[in-house]
PDB file of C-alpha atoms and ligand atoms in Angstrom:
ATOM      1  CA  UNK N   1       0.000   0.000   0.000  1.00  0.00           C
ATOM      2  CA  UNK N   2       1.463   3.465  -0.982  1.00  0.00           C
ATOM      3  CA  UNK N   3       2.438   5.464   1.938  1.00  0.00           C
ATOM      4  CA  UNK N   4      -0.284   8.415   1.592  1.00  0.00           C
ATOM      5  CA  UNK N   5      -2.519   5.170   1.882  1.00  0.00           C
ATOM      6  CA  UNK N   6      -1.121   3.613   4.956  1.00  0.00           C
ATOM      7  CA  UNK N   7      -1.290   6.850   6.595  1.00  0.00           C
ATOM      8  CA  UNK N   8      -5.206   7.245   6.073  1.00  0.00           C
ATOM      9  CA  UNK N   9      -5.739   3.833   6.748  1.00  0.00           C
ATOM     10  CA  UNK N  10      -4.213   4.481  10.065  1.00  0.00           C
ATOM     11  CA  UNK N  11      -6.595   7.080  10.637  1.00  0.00           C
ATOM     12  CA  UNK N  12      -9.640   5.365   9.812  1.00  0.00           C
ATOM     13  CA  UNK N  13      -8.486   2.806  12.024  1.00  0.00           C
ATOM     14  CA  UNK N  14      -7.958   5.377  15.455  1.00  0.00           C
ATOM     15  CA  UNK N  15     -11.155   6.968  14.297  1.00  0.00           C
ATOM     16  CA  UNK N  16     -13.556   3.908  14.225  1.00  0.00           C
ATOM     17  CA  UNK N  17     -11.653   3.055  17.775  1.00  0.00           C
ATOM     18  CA  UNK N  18     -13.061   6.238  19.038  1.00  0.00           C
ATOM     19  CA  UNK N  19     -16.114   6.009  17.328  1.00  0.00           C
ATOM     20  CA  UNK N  20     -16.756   2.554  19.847  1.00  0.00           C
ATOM     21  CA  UNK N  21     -16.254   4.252  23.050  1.00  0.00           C
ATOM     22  CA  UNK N  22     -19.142   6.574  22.121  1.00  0.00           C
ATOM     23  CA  UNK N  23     -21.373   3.809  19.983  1.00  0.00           C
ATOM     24  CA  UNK N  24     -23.636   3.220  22.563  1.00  0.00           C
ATOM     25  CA  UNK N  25     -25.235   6.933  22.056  1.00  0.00           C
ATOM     26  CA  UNK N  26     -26.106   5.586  18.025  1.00  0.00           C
ATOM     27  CA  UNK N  27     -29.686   4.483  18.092  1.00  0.00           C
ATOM     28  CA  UNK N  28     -30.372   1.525  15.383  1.00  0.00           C
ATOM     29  CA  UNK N  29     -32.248   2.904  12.393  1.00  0.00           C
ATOM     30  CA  UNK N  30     -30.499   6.910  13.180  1.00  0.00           C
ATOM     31  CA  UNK N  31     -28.623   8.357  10.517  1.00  0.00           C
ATOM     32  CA  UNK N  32     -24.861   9.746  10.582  1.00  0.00           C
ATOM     33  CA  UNK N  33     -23.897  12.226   8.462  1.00  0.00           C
ATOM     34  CA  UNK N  34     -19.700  13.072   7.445  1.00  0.00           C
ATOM     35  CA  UNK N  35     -19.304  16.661   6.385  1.00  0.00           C
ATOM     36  CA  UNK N  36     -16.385  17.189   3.842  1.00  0.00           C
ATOM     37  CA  UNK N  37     -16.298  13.691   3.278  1.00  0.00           C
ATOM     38  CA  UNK N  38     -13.964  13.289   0.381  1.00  0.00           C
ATOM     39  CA  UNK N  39     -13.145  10.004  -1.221  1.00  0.00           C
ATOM     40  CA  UNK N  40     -14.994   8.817   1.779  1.00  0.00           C
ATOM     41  CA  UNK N  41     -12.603   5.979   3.270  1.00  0.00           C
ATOM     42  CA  UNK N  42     -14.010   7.062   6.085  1.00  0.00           C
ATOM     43  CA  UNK N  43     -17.509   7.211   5.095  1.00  0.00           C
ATOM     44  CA  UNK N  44     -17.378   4.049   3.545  1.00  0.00           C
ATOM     45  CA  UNK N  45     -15.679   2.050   6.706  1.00  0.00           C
ATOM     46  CA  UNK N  46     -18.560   3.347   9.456  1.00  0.00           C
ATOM     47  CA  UNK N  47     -21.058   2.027   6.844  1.00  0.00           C
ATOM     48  CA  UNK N  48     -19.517  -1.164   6.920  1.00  0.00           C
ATOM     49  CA  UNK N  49     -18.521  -1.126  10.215  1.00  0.00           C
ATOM     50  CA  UNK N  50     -22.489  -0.323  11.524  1.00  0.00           C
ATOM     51  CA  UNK N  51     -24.449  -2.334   8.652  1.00  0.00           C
ATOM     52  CA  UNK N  52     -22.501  -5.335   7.794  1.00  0.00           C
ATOM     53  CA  UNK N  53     -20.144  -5.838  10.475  1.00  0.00           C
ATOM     54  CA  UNK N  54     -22.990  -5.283  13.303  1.00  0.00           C
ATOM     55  CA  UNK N  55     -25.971  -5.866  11.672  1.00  0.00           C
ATOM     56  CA  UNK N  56     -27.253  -2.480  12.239  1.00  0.00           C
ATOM     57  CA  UNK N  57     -29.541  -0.151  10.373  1.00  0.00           C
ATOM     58  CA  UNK N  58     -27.928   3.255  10.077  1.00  0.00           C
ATOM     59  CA  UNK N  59     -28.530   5.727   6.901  1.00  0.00           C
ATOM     60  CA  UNK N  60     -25.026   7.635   5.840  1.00  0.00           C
ATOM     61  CA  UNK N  61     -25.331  10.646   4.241  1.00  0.00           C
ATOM     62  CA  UNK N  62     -22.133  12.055   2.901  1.00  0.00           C
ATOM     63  CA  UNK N  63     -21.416  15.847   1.720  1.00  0.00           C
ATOM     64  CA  UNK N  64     -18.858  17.100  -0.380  1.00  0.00           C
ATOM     65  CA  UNK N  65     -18.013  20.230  -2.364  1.00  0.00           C
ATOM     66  CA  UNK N  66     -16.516  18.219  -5.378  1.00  0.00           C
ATOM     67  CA  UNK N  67     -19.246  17.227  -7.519  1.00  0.00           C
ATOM     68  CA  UNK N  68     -17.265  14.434  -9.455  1.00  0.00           C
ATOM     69  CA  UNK N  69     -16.028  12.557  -5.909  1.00  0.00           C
ATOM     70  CA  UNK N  70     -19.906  12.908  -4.311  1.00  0.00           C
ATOM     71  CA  UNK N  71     -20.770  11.168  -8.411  1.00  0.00           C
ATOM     72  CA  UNK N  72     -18.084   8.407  -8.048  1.00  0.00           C
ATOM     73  CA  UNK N  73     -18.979   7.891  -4.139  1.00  0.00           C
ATOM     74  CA  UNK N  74     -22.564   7.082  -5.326  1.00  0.00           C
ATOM     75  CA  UNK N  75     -21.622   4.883  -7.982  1.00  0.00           C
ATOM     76  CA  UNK N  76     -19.572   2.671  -5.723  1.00  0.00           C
ATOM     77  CA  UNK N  77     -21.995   2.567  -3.091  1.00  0.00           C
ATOM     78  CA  UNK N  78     -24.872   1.161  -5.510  1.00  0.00           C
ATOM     79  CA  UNK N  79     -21.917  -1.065  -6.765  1.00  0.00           C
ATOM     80  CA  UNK N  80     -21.690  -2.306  -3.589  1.00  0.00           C
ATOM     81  CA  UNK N  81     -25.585  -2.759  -2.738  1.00  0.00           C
ATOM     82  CA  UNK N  82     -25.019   0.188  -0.223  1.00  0.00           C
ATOM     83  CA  UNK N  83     -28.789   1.125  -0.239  1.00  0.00           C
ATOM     84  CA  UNK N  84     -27.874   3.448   2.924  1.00  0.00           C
ATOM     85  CA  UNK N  85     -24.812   5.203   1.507  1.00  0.00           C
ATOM     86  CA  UNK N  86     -25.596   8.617  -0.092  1.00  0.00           C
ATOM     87  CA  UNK N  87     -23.537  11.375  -0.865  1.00  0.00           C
ATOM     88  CA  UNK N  88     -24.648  14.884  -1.744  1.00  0.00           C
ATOM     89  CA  UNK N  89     -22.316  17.554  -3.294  1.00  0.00           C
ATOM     90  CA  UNK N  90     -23.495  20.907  -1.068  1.00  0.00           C
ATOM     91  CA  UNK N  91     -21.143  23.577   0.866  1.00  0.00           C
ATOM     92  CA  UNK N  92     -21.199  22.155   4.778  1.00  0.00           C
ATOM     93  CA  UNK N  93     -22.810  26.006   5.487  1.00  0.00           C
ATOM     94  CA  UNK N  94     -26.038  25.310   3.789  1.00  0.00           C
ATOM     95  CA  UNK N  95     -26.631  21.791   4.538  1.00  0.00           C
ATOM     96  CA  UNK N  96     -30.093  21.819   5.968  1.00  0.00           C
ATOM     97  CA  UNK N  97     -32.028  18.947   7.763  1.00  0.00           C
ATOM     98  CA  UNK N  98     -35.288  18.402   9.332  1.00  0.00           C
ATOM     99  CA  UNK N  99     -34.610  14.580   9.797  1.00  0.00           C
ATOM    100  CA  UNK N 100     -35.201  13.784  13.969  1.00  0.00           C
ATOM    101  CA  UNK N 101     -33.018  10.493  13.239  1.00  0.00           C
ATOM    102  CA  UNK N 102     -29.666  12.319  12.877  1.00  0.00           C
ATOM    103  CA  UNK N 103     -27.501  11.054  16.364  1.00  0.00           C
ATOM    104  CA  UNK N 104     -24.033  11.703  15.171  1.00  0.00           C
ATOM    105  CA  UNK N 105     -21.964  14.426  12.777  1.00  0.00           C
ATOM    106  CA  UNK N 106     -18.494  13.546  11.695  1.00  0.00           C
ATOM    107  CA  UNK N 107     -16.030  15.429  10.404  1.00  0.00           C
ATOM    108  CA  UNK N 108     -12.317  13.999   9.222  1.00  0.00           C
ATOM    109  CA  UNK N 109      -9.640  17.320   8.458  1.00  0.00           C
ATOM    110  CA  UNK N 110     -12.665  19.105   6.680  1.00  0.00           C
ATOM    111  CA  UNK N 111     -10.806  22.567   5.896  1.00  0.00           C
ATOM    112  CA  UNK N 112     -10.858  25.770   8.506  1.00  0.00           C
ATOM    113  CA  UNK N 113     -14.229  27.074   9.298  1.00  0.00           C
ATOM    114  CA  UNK N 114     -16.315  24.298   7.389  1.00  0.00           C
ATOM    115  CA  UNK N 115     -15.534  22.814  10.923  1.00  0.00           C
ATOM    116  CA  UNK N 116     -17.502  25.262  12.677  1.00  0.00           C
ATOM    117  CA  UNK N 117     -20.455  24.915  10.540  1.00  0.00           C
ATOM    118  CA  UNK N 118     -20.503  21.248  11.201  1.00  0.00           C
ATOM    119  CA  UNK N 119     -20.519  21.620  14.855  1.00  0.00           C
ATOM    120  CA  UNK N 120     -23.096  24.264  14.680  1.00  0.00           C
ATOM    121  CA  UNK N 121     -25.349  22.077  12.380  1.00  0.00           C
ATOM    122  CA  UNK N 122     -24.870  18.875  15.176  1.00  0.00           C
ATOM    123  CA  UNK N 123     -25.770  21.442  17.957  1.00  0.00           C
ATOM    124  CA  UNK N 124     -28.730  23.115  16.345  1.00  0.00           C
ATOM    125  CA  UNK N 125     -30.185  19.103  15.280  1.00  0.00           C
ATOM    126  CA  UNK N 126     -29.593  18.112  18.786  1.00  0.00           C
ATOM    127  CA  UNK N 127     -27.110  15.229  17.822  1.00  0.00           C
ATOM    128  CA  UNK N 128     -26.101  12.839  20.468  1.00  0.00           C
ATOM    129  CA  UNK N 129     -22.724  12.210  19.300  1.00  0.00           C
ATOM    130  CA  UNK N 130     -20.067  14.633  17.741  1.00  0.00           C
ATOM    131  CA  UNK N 131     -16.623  13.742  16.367  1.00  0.00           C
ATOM    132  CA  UNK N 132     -14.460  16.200  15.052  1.00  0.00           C
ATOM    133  CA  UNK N 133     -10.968  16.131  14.116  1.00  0.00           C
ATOM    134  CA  UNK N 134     -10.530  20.004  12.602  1.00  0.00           C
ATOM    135  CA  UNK N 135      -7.754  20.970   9.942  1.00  0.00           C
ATOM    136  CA  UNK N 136      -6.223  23.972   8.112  1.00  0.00           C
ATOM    137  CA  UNK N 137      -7.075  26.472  11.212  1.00  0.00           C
ATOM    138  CA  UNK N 138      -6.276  29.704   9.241  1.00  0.00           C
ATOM    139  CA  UNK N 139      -9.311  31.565  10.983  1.00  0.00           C
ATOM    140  CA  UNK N 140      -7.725  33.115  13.980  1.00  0.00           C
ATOM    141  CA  UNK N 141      -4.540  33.552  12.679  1.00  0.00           C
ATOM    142  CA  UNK N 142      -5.593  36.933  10.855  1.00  0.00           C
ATOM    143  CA  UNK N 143      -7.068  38.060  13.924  1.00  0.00           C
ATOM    144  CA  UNK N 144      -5.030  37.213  16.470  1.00  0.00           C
ATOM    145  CA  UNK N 145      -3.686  40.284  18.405  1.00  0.00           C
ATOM    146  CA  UNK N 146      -2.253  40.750  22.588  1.00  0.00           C
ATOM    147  CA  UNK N 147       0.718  42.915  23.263  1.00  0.00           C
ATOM    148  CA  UNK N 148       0.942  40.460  26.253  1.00  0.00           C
ATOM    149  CA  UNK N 149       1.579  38.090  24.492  1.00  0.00           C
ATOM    150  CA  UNK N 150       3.931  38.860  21.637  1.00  0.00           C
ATOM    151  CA  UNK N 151       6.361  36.011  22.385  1.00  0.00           C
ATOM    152  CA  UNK N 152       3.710  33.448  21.130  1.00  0.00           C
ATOM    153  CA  UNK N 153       3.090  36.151  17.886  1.00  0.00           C
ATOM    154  CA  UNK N 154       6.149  37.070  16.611  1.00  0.00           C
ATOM    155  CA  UNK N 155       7.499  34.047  14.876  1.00  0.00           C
ATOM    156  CA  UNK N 156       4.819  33.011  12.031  1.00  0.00           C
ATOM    157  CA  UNK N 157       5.201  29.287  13.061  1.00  0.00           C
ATOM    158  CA  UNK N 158       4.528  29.810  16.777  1.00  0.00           C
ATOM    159  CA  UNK N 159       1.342  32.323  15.933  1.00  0.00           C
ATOM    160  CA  UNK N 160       0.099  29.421  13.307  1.00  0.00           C
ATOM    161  CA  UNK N 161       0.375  26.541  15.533  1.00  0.00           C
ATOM    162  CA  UNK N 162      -1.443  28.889  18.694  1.00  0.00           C
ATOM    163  CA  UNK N 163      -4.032  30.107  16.882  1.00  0.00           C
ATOM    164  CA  UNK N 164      -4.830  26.363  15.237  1.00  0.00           C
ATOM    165  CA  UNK N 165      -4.447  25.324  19.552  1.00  0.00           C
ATOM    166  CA  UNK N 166      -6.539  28.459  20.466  1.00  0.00           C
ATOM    167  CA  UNK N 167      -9.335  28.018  17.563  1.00  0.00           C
ATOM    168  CA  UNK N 168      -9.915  24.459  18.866  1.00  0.00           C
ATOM    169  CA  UNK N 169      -9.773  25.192  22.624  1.00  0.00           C
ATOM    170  CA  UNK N 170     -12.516  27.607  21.712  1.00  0.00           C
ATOM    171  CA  UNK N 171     -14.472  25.227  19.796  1.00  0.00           C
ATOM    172  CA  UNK N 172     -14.362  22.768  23.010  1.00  0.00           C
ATOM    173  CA  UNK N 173     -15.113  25.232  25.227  1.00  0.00           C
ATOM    174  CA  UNK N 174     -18.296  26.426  23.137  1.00  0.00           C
ATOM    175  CA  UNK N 175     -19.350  22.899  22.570  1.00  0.00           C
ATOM    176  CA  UNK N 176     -19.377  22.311  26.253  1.00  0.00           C
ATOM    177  CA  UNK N 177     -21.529  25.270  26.827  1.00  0.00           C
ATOM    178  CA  UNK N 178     -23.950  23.757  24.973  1.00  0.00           C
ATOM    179  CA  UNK N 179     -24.291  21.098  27.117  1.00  0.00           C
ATOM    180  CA  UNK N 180     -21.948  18.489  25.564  1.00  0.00           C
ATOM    181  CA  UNK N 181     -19.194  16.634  27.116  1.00  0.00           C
ATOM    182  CA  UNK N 182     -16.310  17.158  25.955  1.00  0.00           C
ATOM    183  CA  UNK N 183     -12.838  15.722  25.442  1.00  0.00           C
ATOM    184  CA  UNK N 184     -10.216  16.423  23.478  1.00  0.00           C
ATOM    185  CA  UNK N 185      -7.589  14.084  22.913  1.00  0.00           C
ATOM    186  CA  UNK N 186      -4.525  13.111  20.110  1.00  0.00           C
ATOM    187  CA  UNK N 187      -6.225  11.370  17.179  1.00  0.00           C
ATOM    188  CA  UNK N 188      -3.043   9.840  15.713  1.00  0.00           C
ATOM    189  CA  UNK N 189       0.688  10.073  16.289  1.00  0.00           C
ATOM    190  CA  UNK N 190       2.402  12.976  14.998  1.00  0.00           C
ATOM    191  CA  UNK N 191       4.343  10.805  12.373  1.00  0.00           C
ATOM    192  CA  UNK N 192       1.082  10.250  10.658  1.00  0.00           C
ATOM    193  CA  UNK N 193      -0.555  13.641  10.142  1.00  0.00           C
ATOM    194  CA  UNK N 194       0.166  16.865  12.099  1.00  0.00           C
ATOM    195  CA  UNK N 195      -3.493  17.692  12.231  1.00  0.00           C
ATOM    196  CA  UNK N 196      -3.717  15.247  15.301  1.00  0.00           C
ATOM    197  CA  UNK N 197      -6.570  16.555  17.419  1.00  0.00           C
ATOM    198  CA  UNK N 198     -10.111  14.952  17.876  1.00  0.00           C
ATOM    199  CA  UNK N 199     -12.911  16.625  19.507  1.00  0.00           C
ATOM    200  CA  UNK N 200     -15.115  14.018  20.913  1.00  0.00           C
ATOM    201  CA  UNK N 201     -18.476  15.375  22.297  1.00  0.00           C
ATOM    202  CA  UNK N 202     -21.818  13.693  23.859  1.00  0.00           C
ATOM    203  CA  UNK N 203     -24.836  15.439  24.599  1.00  0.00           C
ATOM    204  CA  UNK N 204     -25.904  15.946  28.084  1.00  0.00           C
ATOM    205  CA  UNK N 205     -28.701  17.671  29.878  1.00  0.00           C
ATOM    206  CA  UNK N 206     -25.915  19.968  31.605  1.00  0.00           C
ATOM    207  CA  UNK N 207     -26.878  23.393  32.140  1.00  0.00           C
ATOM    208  CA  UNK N 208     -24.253  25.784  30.798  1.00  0.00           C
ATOM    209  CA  UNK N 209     -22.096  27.285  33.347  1.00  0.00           C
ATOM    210  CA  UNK N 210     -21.980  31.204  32.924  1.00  0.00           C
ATOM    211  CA  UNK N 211     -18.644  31.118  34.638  1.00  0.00           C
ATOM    212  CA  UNK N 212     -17.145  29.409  32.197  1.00  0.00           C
ATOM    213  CA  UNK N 213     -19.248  31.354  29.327  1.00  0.00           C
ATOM    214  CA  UNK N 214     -17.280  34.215  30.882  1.00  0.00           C
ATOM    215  CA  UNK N 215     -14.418  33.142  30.855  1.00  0.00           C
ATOM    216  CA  UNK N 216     -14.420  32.098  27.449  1.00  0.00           C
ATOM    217  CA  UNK N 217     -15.867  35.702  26.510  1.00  0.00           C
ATOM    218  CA  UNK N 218     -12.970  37.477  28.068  1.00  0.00           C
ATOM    219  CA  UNK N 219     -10.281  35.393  26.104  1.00  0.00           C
ATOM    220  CA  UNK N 220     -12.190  36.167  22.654  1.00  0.00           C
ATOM    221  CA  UNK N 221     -11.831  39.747  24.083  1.00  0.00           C
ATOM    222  CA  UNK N 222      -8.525  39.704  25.267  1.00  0.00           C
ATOM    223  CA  UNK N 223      -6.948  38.190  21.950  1.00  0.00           C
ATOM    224  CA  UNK N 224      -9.106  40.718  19.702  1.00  0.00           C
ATOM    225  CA  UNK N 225     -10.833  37.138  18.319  1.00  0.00           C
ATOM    226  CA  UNK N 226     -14.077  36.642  16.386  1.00  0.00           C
ATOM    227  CA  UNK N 227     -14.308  32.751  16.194  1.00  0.00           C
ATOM    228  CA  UNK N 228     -16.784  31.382  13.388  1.00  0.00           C
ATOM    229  CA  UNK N 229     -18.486  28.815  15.669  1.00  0.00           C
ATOM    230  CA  UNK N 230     -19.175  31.995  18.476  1.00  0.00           C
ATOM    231  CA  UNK N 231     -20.840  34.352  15.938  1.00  0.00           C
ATOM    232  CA  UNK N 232     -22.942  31.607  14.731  1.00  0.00           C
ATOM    233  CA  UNK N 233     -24.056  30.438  18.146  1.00  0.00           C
ATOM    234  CA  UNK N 234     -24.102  33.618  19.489  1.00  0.00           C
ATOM    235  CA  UNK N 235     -24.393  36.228  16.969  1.00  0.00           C
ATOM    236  CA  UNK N 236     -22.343  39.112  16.505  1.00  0.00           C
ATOM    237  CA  UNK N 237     -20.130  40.525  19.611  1.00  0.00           C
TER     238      UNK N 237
HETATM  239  C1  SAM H 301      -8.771  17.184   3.517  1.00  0.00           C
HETATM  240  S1  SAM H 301     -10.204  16.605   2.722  1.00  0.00           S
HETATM  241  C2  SAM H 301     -10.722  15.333   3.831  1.00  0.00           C
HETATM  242  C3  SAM H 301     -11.621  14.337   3.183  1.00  0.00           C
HETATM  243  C4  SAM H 301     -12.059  13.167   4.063  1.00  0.00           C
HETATM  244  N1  SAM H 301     -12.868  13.594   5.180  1.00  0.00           N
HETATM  245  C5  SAM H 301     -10.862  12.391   4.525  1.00  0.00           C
HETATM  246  O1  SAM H 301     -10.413  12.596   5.647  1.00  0.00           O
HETATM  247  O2  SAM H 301     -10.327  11.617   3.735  1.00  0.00           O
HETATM  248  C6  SAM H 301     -11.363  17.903   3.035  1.00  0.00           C
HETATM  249  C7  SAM H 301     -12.638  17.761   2.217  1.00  0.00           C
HETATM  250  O3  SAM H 301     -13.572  18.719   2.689  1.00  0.00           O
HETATM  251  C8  SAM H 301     -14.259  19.247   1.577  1.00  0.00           C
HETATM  252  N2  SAM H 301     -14.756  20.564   1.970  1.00  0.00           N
HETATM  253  C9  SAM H 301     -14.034  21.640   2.381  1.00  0.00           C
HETATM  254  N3  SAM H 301     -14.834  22.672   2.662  1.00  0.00           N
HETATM  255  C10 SAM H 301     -16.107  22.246   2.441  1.00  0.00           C
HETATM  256  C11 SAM H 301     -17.368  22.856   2.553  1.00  0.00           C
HETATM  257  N4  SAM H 301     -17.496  24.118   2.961  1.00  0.00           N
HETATM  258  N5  SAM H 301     -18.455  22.125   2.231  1.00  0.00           N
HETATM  259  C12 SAM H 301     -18.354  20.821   1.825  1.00  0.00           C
HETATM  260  N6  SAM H 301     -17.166  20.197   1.699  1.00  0.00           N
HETATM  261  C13 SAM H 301     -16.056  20.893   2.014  1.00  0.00           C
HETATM  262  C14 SAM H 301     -13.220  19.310   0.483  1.00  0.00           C
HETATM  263  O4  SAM H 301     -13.813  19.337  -0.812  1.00  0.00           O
HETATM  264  C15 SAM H 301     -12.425  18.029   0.741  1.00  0.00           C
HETATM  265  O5  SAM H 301     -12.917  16.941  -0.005  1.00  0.00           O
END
């Protein structure tokens, strides 16, 4: 297997790992849905791993920007008898859904802020289970400003790598607020891919705690920040 291969492979492998700590929370007959699914390795190894390796009876839906990959995804999952498997070519931002069934949103590296609108679509549909493993973080980089703290962004590297850690603290934080629990944890060894960090979240009937609200408000503040997933939870500052 070519090395690009082995390396997604890998990842497909750690993600379906984590995917079986939360499995309990995926109702038979609910539907998952992977935003920025690609080739859909991914997309195409849940399937299996839900419908033929356990028997279960849970709808994929897969979206994509690329209109030919979405095409060839489809064709392989009729090819396959894949009756559940369907991919739709749509921008993550407009993807709307009245479907109750919908316990889980995935997302594998899709790019920058098409993260946030995936977490803000699993919020606002009231999934159970969210996995996230974010990529290309290029959002608070542009914004990022504190005289305090010009030692982390003077040197273009440092400021790139604490705005990527920043932009998904600030995700986790705002996820928890909305009553999820949170953890975030390594997805993969360096070695493999440098965008290494999964967001695991399950829904709770925790009250958010202004404290932390605050908290999180002053930061945004204090860095001069305007994250995605804030303004569209939130509105506006
Ligand atoms: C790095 S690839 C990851 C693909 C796949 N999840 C995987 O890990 O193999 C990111 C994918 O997200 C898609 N994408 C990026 N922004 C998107 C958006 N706003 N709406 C839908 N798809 C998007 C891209 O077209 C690309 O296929």
């Amino acid at each position: 297997m070519p090395a690009h291969r082995q390396k997604k492979f890998r990842q497909i492998n750690k993600f379906l790992e984590m995917l079986r700590d939360v499995e309990e929370y995926i109702p038979d007959n609910s539907v998952i849905i992977d935003m920025g699914c690609g080739k859909s390795y991914l997309t195409f190894a849940i399937y299996h791993y839900f419908n033929i390796l356990n028997n279960k009876n849970i709808e994929i839906r897969g979206y994509d920007l690329k209109k030919d990959v979405v095409d060839y995804c489809n064709s392989l999952a009729d090819k396959f008898g894949f009756n559940d498997l369907k991919f739709y070519c749509e921008d993550i931002a407009d993807i709307e859904n009245k479907d109750e069934r919908i316990s889980m949103i995935i997302t594998l590296h899709a790019c920058d802020t098409a993260t946030d609108y995936a977490i803000y679509h699993g919020i606002r549909w009231g999934c159970k289970v969210m996995m996230n493993v974010p990529c290309c973080q290029h959002e608070l980089f542009s914004q990022i400003k504190n005289d305090k703290m010009d030692i982390m962004l003077e040197h273009g590297i440092i400021k790139e790598r604490f705005s990527a850690l920043m932009t998904d603290a600030i995700r986790a934080r705002l996820i928890e607020l909305m009553g999820y629990d949170v953890k975030v944890m390594e997805f993969i060894d360096m070695e493999h891919t440098p965008k290494n960090i999964m967001i695991r979240s399950v829904k709770t009937d925790k009250k958010p705690d202004e404290h932390k609200k605050a908290e999180l408000e002053a930061l945004i503040k204090e860095y001069e920040l305007n994250p995605t997933l804030y303004k569209l939870l939130y509105g506006n500052k």
